[in-house]
Short mmCIF file of C-alpha atoms in Angstrom, two decimals:
data_model
loop_
_atom_site.label_atom_id
_atom_site.label_comp_id
_atom_site.label_asym_id
_atom_site.label_seq_id
_atom_site.Cartn_x
_atom_site.Cartn_y
_atom_site.Cartn_z
CA MET A 1 -0.15 0.30 -0.07
CA SER A 2 0.88 3.42 -0.69
CA ASN A 3 -0.40 6.75 -0.01
CA VAL A 4 -1.62 9.14 -3.16
CA THR A 5 -2.89 12.45 -3.09
CA VAL A 6 -5.05 13.46 -4.82
CA THR A 7 -7.45 16.93 -4.91
CA VAL A 8 -10.76 15.70 -5.64
CA ASN A 9 -12.95 18.90 -6.22
CA GLY A 10 -11.61 20.91 -4.84
CA LYS A 11 -10.49 19.24 -1.73
CA SER A 12 -7.10 17.15 -0.67
CA HIS A 13 -7.34 13.65 -0.13
CA THR A 14 -4.09 11.20 0.64
CA VAL A 15 -5.26 7.86 0.51
CA ASP A 16 -3.59 4.42 0.96
CA VAL A 17 -4.00 2.67 -1.89
CA ALA A 18 -2.53 -1.11 -3.31
CA PRO A 19 -1.26 -0.58 -6.91
CA GLU A 20 -3.76 -1.94 -8.26
CA THR A 21 -6.06 0.64 -7.45
CA LEU A 22 -7.67 2.64 -10.61
CA LEU A 23 -8.79 6.16 -9.77
CA VAL A 24 -12.51 5.29 -9.76
CA GLU A 25 -12.11 2.89 -7.74
CA LEU A 26 -10.14 5.49 -5.35
CA ILE A 27 -13.10 7.82 -5.99
CA ARG A 28 -16.04 5.50 -5.64
CA GLU A 29 -14.17 3.12 -3.27
CA LYS A 30 -12.50 4.86 -1.31
CA LEU A 31 -14.35 8.78 -1.17
CA ARG A 32 -17.54 7.44 -1.97
CA LEU A 33 -18.40 9.51 -4.45
CA THR A 34 -20.45 7.27 -6.55
CA GLY A 35 -21.38 9.61 -9.42
CA THR A 36 -18.78 8.15 -11.21
CA HIS A 37 -20.05 4.86 -12.82
CA VAL A 38 -18.32 1.60 -14.69
CA GLY A 39 -19.88 0.86 -17.21
CA CYS A 40 -17.28 -2.00 -19.05
CA ASP A 41 -14.32 -3.50 -18.51
CA THR A 42 -12.93 -2.93 -21.93
CA SER A 43 -12.61 1.21 -21.17
CA GLN A 44 -15.06 1.43 -24.20
CA CYS A 45 -18.43 3.07 -22.43
CA GLY A 46 -17.02 6.23 -20.57
CA ALA A 47 -19.80 6.82 -17.67
CA CYS A 48 -16.19 6.34 -15.28
CA VAL A 49 -15.30 9.97 -17.08
CA VAL A 50 -14.05 12.60 -14.97
CA HIS A 51 -11.30 15.22 -16.03
CA VAL A 52 -8.05 15.50 -14.48
CA ASP A 53 -6.05 18.69 -14.82
CA GLY A 54 -9.22 19.99 -16.44
CA VAL A 55 -8.96 17.01 -19.03
CA ALA A 56 -11.13 13.85 -20.06
CA VAL A 57 -9.80 10.99 -18.58
CA LYS A 58 -11.68 7.56 -18.67
CA SER A 59 -10.69 7.06 -14.50
CA CYS A 60 -11.33 3.54 -14.87
CA THR A 61 -8.31 2.85 -17.52
CA MET A 62 -5.38 5.43 -15.12
CA LEU A 63 -4.18 4.07 -12.07
CA ALA A 64 -4.75 5.72 -8.95
CA MET A 65 -1.03 5.96 -7.81
CA THR A 66 -0.59 7.76 -11.97
CA ALA A 67 -2.96 10.24 -10.00
CA ASP A 68 -0.79 11.01 -7.58
CA GLY A 69 -0.73 14.83 -7.19
CA ALA A 70 -3.49 15.64 -9.54
CA SER A 71 -6.60 17.61 -9.35
CA VAL A 72 -9.72 15.35 -10.37
CA THR A 73 -13.77 17.00 -10.92
CA THR A 74 -15.93 14.55 -10.95
CA ILE A 75 -19.61 14.93 -11.06
CA GLU A 76 -20.17 15.75 -8.19
CA GLY A 77 -18.29 18.57 -8.04
CA LEU A 78 -20.57 20.19 -11.27
CA ALA A 79 -23.65 21.77 -9.51
CA ASN A 80 -23.04 25.17 -7.63
CA GLY A 81 -24.60 23.80 -4.33
CA SER A 82 -27.99 22.77 -5.13
CA ALA A 83 -28.33 24.53 -8.40
CA LEU A 84 -27.18 22.79 -11.35
CA HIS A 85 -24.32 22.84 -13.80
CA PRO A 86 -25.78 24.27 -17.26
CA MET A 87 -24.56 21.26 -18.54
CA GLN A 88 -27.04 18.78 -16.33
CA GLU A 89 -29.70 21.96 -16.32
CA ALA A 90 -29.40 20.67 -20.17
CA PHE A 91 -29.54 17.09 -19.55
CA ARG A 92 -32.51 17.45 -17.65
CA GLU A 93 -34.65 19.96 -19.47
CA HIS A 94 -34.04 17.54 -22.97
CA HIS A 95 -34.39 14.42 -21.54
CA GLY A 96 -30.79 13.82 -22.55
CA LEU A 97 -31.14 10.52 -20.29
CA GLN A 98 -33.05 7.44 -19.90
CA CYS A 99 -31.45 4.84 -17.29
CA GLY A 100 -29.08 7.03 -16.80
CA PHE A 101 -26.32 5.45 -16.04
CA CYS A 102 -24.40 6.95 -18.61
CA THR A 103 -24.96 10.23 -17.21
CA PRO A 104 -22.17 11.23 -15.42
CA GLY A 105 -19.54 10.58 -18.13
CA MET A 106 -21.89 12.10 -20.89
CA ILE A 107 -21.93 15.30 -19.34
CA MET A 108 -18.67 15.60 -17.92
CA SER A 109 -17.48 15.09 -21.62
CA ALA A 110 -19.83 16.92 -22.51
CA VAL A 111 -18.24 19.72 -20.87
CA ASP A 112 -14.83 18.56 -22.04
CA ILE A 113 -15.91 19.18 -25.10
CA VAL A 114 -17.22 22.60 -24.28
CA ASN A 115 -14.00 23.86 -22.67
CA ARG A 116 -12.59 22.54 -26.42
CA LYS A 117 -14.33 23.81 -28.74
CA GLY A 118 -16.35 26.30 -27.94
CA SER A 119 -20.11 26.71 -27.07
CA ASP A 120 -21.12 26.60 -30.81
CA LEU A 121 -21.83 23.25 -31.69
CA ASP A 122 -23.11 21.41 -34.60
CA GLU A 123 -24.78 17.46 -34.45
CA HIS A 124 -21.57 16.67 -36.38
CA THR A 125 -19.36 17.43 -34.07
CA ILE A 126 -21.25 16.45 -31.06
CA ARG A 127 -21.79 13.49 -32.19
CA ASP A 128 -18.88 12.97 -33.87
CA GLU A 129 -17.00 14.17 -30.06
CA LEU A 130 -19.15 11.76 -28.04
CA GLU A 131 -18.05 8.64 -29.62
CA GLY A 132 -16.35 7.15 -26.32
CA ASN A 133 -19.20 7.54 -24.88
CA ILE A 134 -21.66 4.48 -24.56
CA CYS A 135 -25.72 4.78 -24.53
CA ARG A 136 -27.45 1.71 -24.53
CA CYS A 137 -31.64 3.80 -23.89
CA THR A 138 -31.39 6.87 -26.24
CA GLY A 139 -30.51 6.20 -28.67
CA TYR A 140 -28.78 9.57 -28.74
CA HIS A 141 -30.79 12.01 -29.98
CA ASN A 142 -31.88 13.22 -26.85
CA ILE A 143 -28.26 13.56 -25.77
CA VAL A 144 -26.48 15.35 -28.74
CA LYS A 145 -29.37 18.03 -28.11
CA ALA A 146 -28.99 18.64 -24.90
CA VAL A 147 -25.34 19.03 -25.29
CA ALA A 148 -25.96 21.68 -27.86
CA ALA A 149 -28.00 23.44 -25.30
CA GLY A 150 -25.96 23.04 -22.74
CA ALA A 151 -22.95 24.79 -24.44
CA LYS A 152 -24.81 27.89 -25.20
CA ALA A 153 -25.47 28.08 -22.19
CA MET A 154 -22.51 27.05 -20.30
CA LYS A 155 -21.79 30.51 -22.79
CA GLY A 156 -23.84 32.74 -21.36
CA GLY A 157 -22.20 31.78 -18.22
CA ALA A 158 -26.00 31.44 -17.77
CA LYS A 159 -27.59 30.40 -14.48
CA PRO A 160 -29.50 27.11 -14.47
CA ALA A 161 -33.56 27.96 -15.07
CA ARG A 162 -33.47 26.76 -11.76
CA ALA A 163 -32.00 24.63 -8.82
CA ALA A 164 -31.94 21.29 -7.99
CA GLU A 165 -35.17 19.88 -7.08
CA MET B 1 -6.36 -6.99 -12.08
CA TYR B 2 -3.26 -9.02 -10.78
CA ALA B 3 -1.33 -7.39 -7.96
CA PHE B 4 2.44 -5.63 -8.97
CA THR B 5 4.69 -3.86 -7.77
CA TYR B 6 4.39 -0.31 -8.68
CA GLU B 7 7.76 2.19 -9.23
CA ARG B 8 7.37 5.58 -10.49
CA PRO B 9 11.47 6.23 -11.74
CA LYS B 10 11.82 9.85 -12.31
CA SER B 11 14.74 9.45 -15.33
CA VAL B 12 15.11 7.02 -18.20
CA GLU B 13 18.53 5.22 -16.57
CA GLU B 14 16.20 4.95 -13.36
CA ALA B 15 13.32 2.92 -15.24
CA VAL B 16 16.14 0.95 -16.92
CA ASN B 17 17.67 -0.12 -13.75
CA LEU B 18 14.43 -0.70 -12.32
CA LEU B 19 13.69 -3.29 -15.99
CA LYS B 20 16.61 -4.73 -15.71
CA LYS B 21 16.18 -5.67 -11.45
CA SER B 22 12.69 -6.93 -11.82
CA GLY B 23 12.38 -9.86 -15.68
CA GLU B 24 8.52 -9.44 -15.18
CA ALA B 25 8.41 -4.93 -14.86
CA LYS B 26 6.33 -4.00 -17.85
CA LEU B 27 6.07 -0.11 -18.72
CA LEU B 28 3.26 2.02 -18.78
CA ALA B 29 2.92 5.32 -20.69
CA GLY B 30 -0.43 6.32 -21.68
CA GLY B 31 -1.74 2.84 -20.24
CA GLN B 32 -4.59 3.11 -23.06
CA THR B 33 -3.63 -0.54 -24.26
CA LEU B 34 -1.76 -2.48 -21.02
CA LEU B 35 -4.39 -1.44 -18.38
CA PRO B 36 -7.41 -3.18 -20.74
CA ALA B 37 -5.36 -5.60 -20.87
CA MET B 38 -4.22 -5.50 -16.88
CA LYS B 39 -7.85 -5.91 -16.27
CA LEU B 40 -9.04 -8.55 -18.41
CA ARG B 41 -5.69 -10.68 -16.95
CA LEU B 42 -4.76 -10.72 -20.08
CA ALA B 43 -1.00 -9.21 -18.88
CA SER B 44 -0.32 -9.84 -15.94
CA PRO B 45 3.01 -8.60 -14.99
CA GLY B 46 5.14 -8.82 -12.04
CA THR B 47 6.68 -4.65 -11.27
CA ILE B 48 4.65 -1.80 -13.49
CA VAL B 49 7.24 0.71 -13.96
CA ASP B 50 5.20 4.07 -14.71
CA LEU B 51 6.59 6.32 -16.98
CA SER B 52 4.62 9.47 -16.01
CA LYS B 53 7.10 11.43 -13.99
CA VAL B 54 9.96 11.11 -16.37
CA ALA B 55 11.11 14.12 -17.70
CA GLY B 56 12.26 15.03 -21.07
CA LEU B 57 10.26 12.79 -23.16
CA SER B 58 6.97 15.06 -24.15
CA GLY B 59 7.50 17.10 -26.87
CA VAL B 60 6.74 18.25 -30.52
CA LYS B 61 9.94 19.81 -32.23
CA ARG B 62 11.73 20.88 -35.54
CA ASP B 63 14.87 19.75 -35.93
CA GLY B 64 15.38 20.78 -39.30
CA ASN B 65 14.19 18.20 -41.80
CA ASP B 66 12.38 15.90 -39.09
CA ILE B 67 9.71 16.62 -36.90
CA VAL B 68 11.62 14.93 -33.33
CA ILE B 69 8.10 13.19 -31.11
CA GLY B 70 8.65 12.61 -27.83
CA ALA B 71 7.74 9.21 -26.41
CA MET B 72 5.57 10.22 -23.95
CA THR B 73 3.69 13.33 -26.11
CA LYS B 74 0.33 12.14 -25.71
CA HIS B 75 -2.01 12.12 -29.70
CA VAL B 76 -3.64 14.79 -28.68
CA ASP B 77 -0.63 16.94 -28.05
CA VAL B 78 0.45 15.60 -31.43
CA MET B 79 -3.16 15.90 -33.09
CA ASN B 80 -3.02 19.98 -32.01
CA SER B 81 0.78 19.72 -33.31
CA ALA B 82 0.44 23.60 -35.24
CA GLU B 83 4.54 22.07 -36.82
CA VAL B 84 3.15 18.65 -37.89
CA GLN B 85 -0.53 20.35 -38.99
CA LYS B 86 2.09 21.99 -41.08
CA SER B 87 4.61 19.94 -41.72
CA ILE B 88 2.92 16.19 -41.84
CA PRO B 89 -0.84 17.14 -41.79
CA ALA B 90 -1.65 13.03 -42.69
CA LEU B 91 -0.45 12.76 -39.48
CA ALA B 92 -2.15 14.93 -37.23
CA HIS B 93 -5.70 13.60 -39.22
CA LEU B 94 -4.44 10.23 -38.37
CA VAL B 95 -3.90 10.83 -34.64
CA SER B 96 -7.62 12.60 -35.03
CA VAL B 97 -9.16 9.66 -35.95
CA LEU B 98 -7.46 7.56 -33.51
CA GLY B 99 -9.31 5.97 -30.22
CA ASP B 100 -11.38 8.26 -28.97
CA PRO B 101 -11.32 12.09 -27.23
CA ALA B 102 -10.41 11.06 -23.36
CA VAL B 103 -8.30 8.17 -24.86
CA ARG B 104 -6.42 10.48 -26.98
CA ASN B 105 -6.09 12.79 -23.85
CA ARG B 106 -3.84 9.13 -22.15
CA GLY B 107 -2.58 7.34 -25.05
CA THR B 108 1.26 8.29 -25.44
CA ILE B 109 2.95 7.50 -29.42
CA GLY B 110 5.82 5.45 -27.24
CA GLY B 111 3.29 2.92 -26.18
CA SER B 112 1.41 2.40 -29.19
CA LEU B 113 3.92 1.96 -30.78
CA ALA B 114 6.16 -0.42 -28.18
CA ASN B 115 2.56 -2.24 -28.35
CA ASN B 116 2.59 -3.28 -32.03
CA ASP B 117 -0.80 -3.83 -31.76
CA PRO B 118 -1.83 -5.22 -35.80
CA SER B 119 -5.05 -2.61 -35.89
CA ALA B 120 -2.87 0.14 -34.26
CA ASP B 121 -2.43 3.30 -36.35
CA TYR B 122 0.55 5.12 -35.76
CA PRO B 123 2.19 1.90 -37.05
CA ALA B 124 1.93 3.38 -40.95
CA ALA B 125 2.05 6.18 -40.72
CA VAL B 126 6.23 5.47 -38.09
CA LEU B 127 6.87 2.48 -41.05
CA ALA B 128 5.14 4.33 -44.83
CA LEU B 129 6.99 7.74 -43.91
CA ASN B 130 10.56 5.77 -43.12
CA ALA B 131 11.07 7.57 -39.00
CA THR B 132 13.55 6.47 -36.90
CA VAL B 133 12.38 4.85 -33.70
CA GLN B 134 15.19 6.88 -31.24
CA THR B 135 15.51 4.38 -27.35
CA ASN B 136 18.05 4.78 -24.98
CA LYS B 137 20.66 2.54 -26.80
CA ARG B 138 20.29 3.46 -30.34
CA LYS B 139 18.28 4.45 -33.74
CA ILE B 140 16.51 1.68 -35.09
CA ALA B 141 14.92 1.97 -39.27
CA ALA B 142 11.21 1.98 -38.71
CA ASP B 143 12.16 -1.45 -41.51
CA ASP B 144 13.85 -3.37 -38.90
CA PHE B 145 11.38 -2.54 -35.76
CA PHE B 146 8.00 -3.94 -36.44
CA LYS B 147 8.35 -7.41 -36.57
CA GLY B 148 4.95 -9.34 -35.88
CA LEU B 149 2.13 -9.30 -34.20
CA PHE B 150 2.88 -7.49 -30.80
CA GLU B 151 7.43 -8.29 -31.44
CA THR B 152 9.16 -4.88 -32.14
CA ALA B 153 13.11 -4.74 -32.02
CA LEU B 154 13.13 -3.61 -28.74
CA ALA B 155 15.02 -5.58 -26.39
CA GLY B 156 13.90 -5.88 -22.59
CA ASP B 157 15.08 -2.75 -21.01
CA GLU B 158 15.19 -0.45 -23.79
CA ILE B 159 12.95 1.97 -23.44
CA ILE B 160 12.20 4.33 -26.96
CA GLU B 161 13.01 7.87 -26.12
CA ALA B 162 11.58 9.52 -29.53
CA VAL B 163 10.53 8.62 -32.91
CA ARG B 164 12.19 11.33 -35.68
CA PHE B 165 9.99 11.64 -39.02
CA PRO B 166 11.65 12.78 -42.12
CA VAL B 167 8.96 15.44 -43.35
CA PRO B 168 7.48 14.26 -46.75
CA GLU B 169 6.74 15.91 -49.85
CA LYS B 170 3.11 14.32 -49.23
CA ALA B 171 1.62 12.36 -47.68
CA GLY B 172 -1.69 10.61 -46.70
CA TYR B 173 -3.69 8.49 -44.27
CA GLU B 174 -7.62 6.40 -44.21
CA LYS B 175 -8.81 4.17 -42.24
CA PHE B 176 -12.26 2.38 -42.16
CA ARG B 177 -12.65 1.77 -38.63
CA ASN B 178 -14.88 -0.71 -36.89
CA PRO B 179 -17.79 0.56 -35.70
CA ALA B 180 -17.40 -0.76 -32.28
CA SER B 181 -13.17 -0.30 -30.99
CA ARG B 182 -12.42 2.13 -34.21
CA PHE B 183 -9.22 0.17 -34.12
CA ALA B 184 -8.52 0.69 -38.35
CA LEU B 185 -10.66 -2.65 -40.10
CA VAL B 186 -7.17 -1.29 -42.54
CA GLY B 187 -6.12 1.71 -42.41
CA VAL B 188 -3.14 2.91 -45.56
CA PHE B 189 -0.43 5.54 -45.16
CA VAL B 190 0.56 6.77 -48.47
CA ALA B 191 4.24 9.04 -48.39
CA LYS B 192 5.45 10.80 -50.83
CA GLY B 193 9.65 11.74 -49.81
CA LYS B 194 13.17 12.10 -50.35
CA ASP B 195 13.49 8.24 -51.14
CA GLY B 196 10.81 7.52 -52.94
CA ALA B 197 7.18 7.08 -52.61
CA ARG B 198 6.63 3.90 -49.02
CA VAL B 199 3.08 2.51 -49.14
CA ALA B 200 2.18 0.52 -45.33
CA VAL B 201 -0.63 -1.16 -44.30
CA THR B 202 -1.87 -1.43 -40.41
CA GLY B 203 -4.87 -3.62 -39.60
CA ALA B 204 -4.62 -6.30 -41.79
CA GLY B 205 -1.65 -7.73 -41.92
CA GLU B 206 -1.16 -11.38 -39.64
CA SER B 207 1.44 -10.11 -39.48
CA GLY B 208 1.31 -6.85 -38.09
CA VAL B 209 1.62 -3.41 -40.32
CA PHE B 210 3.05 -3.96 -43.77
CA ARG B 211 4.43 -2.47 -46.83
CA VAL B 212 2.89 -2.84 -50.47
CA LYS B 213 6.07 -2.26 -52.91
CA GLU B 214 3.86 -3.37 -56.01
CA MET B 215 2.13 0.23 -55.49
CA GLU B 216 5.29 1.49 -54.14
CA ALA B 217 7.02 1.05 -57.42
CA ALA B 218 4.07 3.28 -59.55
CA LEU B 219 3.97 5.69 -57.24
CA GLY B 220 7.56 6.60 -57.56
CA LYS B 221 6.66 6.92 -60.83
CA ASP B 222 3.70 8.77 -60.64
CA PHE B 223 2.15 9.68 -57.02
CA SER B 224 -1.42 9.80 -58.17
CA ALA B 225 -4.77 7.24 -56.70
CA LYS B 226 -4.64 6.43 -61.13
CA ALA B 227 -1.09 5.16 -60.47
CA ILE B 228 -2.49 1.93 -58.65
CA GLU B 229 -5.49 1.93 -60.16
CA GLY B 230 -4.92 -2.03 -61.59
CA ILE B 231 -2.65 -3.69 -58.59
CA LYS B 232 -4.43 -6.12 -56.50
CA VAL B 233 -3.16 -6.80 -52.94
CA PRO B 234 -3.33 -10.80 -52.82
CA ALA B 235 -5.65 -12.03 -49.86
CA LYS B 236 -2.84 -14.31 -48.75
CA GLY B 237 -1.98 -13.44 -44.87
CA MET B 238 -3.98 -11.26 -43.90
CA ILE B 239 -6.56 -11.40 -41.31
CA ALA B 240 -10.03 -12.86 -41.37
CA ASP B 241 -12.29 -12.43 -38.50
CA LEU B 242 -16.15 -12.38 -37.83
CA HIS B 243 -15.87 -7.78 -38.89
CA GLY B 244 -14.27 -9.27 -41.99
CA THR B 245 -12.77 -12.18 -44.42
CA ALA B 246 -8.57 -11.52 -46.48
CA GLU B 247 -10.51 -11.41 -49.66
CA TYR B 248 -12.48 -7.94 -47.57
CA ARG B 249 -9.74 -6.78 -46.21
CA ALA B 250 -7.36 -7.15 -49.34
CA HIS B 251 -10.04 -5.48 -50.96
CA LEU B 252 -9.90 -2.42 -49.16
CA ILE B 253 -5.79 -1.44 -49.07
CA GLY B 254 -6.54 -0.68 -53.11
CA VAL B 255 -9.97 1.23 -52.43
CA LEU B 256 -7.92 2.63 -49.05
CA ALA B 257 -4.77 3.78 -50.99
CA ARG B 258 -6.04 5.24 -53.58
CA ARG B 259 -8.73 8.17 -51.33
CA ALA B 260 -5.18 8.36 -49.59
CA LEU B 261 -3.85 9.09 -52.58
CA ALA B 262 -6.42 11.30 -53.61
CA ALA B 263 -6.38 13.11 -50.05
CA ALA B 264 -2.86 13.59 -49.55
CA LYS B 265 -1.06 16.50 -48.98
#
């Protein structure tokens, strides 16, 4: 076991982990932040996407030890108190989810897309950029709409339409 | 995942010593192939030597007529490099169709080459552009580097430090992606350099990446899609699996080579 120090959602944690601990296991099992999901064993589904030092990463495909010293943002770190992040609000508004299992990864990838590509996103770009996130319910249609709307809302720095209920 | 010992060296020298010390050590670069393989228990190294904190292995620079890419340079940084986009746009394009955004944020050129997956993209670029793989011991020409499925010329205590790509006159890459894995069902990289034309194929060969000499001879005289219209690649030695037959892959080589030539710049 070795110590690893990570800042998660602004808070520093020093945790004792085994070398084979994955970043997602550190997040879910040690820090009990269970919003980040594990959907596959093959690094394809994207349910585990978090931001590591500002960029989207599949947290099931990174060792916790490699994240030593890094700053991590998970889905729990997006909302501002009870007010949803604009991208979360857009997924709610546009019905961008059914079972919701893939949603944390979808939203973390969506915010990353806006960070890289700006807020004016066409459908082709969104579909192309979301290729590392798999959804088995929606057929993606409303996810794409939600990402486009969420991107626009992020630009305006718009306050979410309403607080989470 | 099976348990292993974890090491995080700060220098190439320290990493080499760790490799020598442990017979079962594996280098961890971006981990986008090794970690999934370990999770599925297809790989079970006794020691992981994590290269993420080794200084001086990342970055893209121009050196005379070459582009030199550090082994730990992430895919996203090759894709976004102004130097690569200007000098070898086909290489920037290749990286843009590799994996997905989160994978490109972690995966590295050195990791991809050392792994030498028969469907990986980078080996096609390295072979077609006649690049040189620089290690802690020597310089290995692309033609000598790839040795078959997941096999390379690298010794057990050898570490890739950088890859040196001569800037071509023209180059192009076209890939037919497996829609599930995003790996190349077939990918063809064509390049016109100072020593003539080279054509490298990934995804199709049973022994990994290979060159198509007949196409190269024709392209040496006329680097255009038209020049290779009549050339058929035999199906013998091609991968056949549930995604495509050997004949299908052989056919795709011609189609994709012509598209790569049409798109070459």
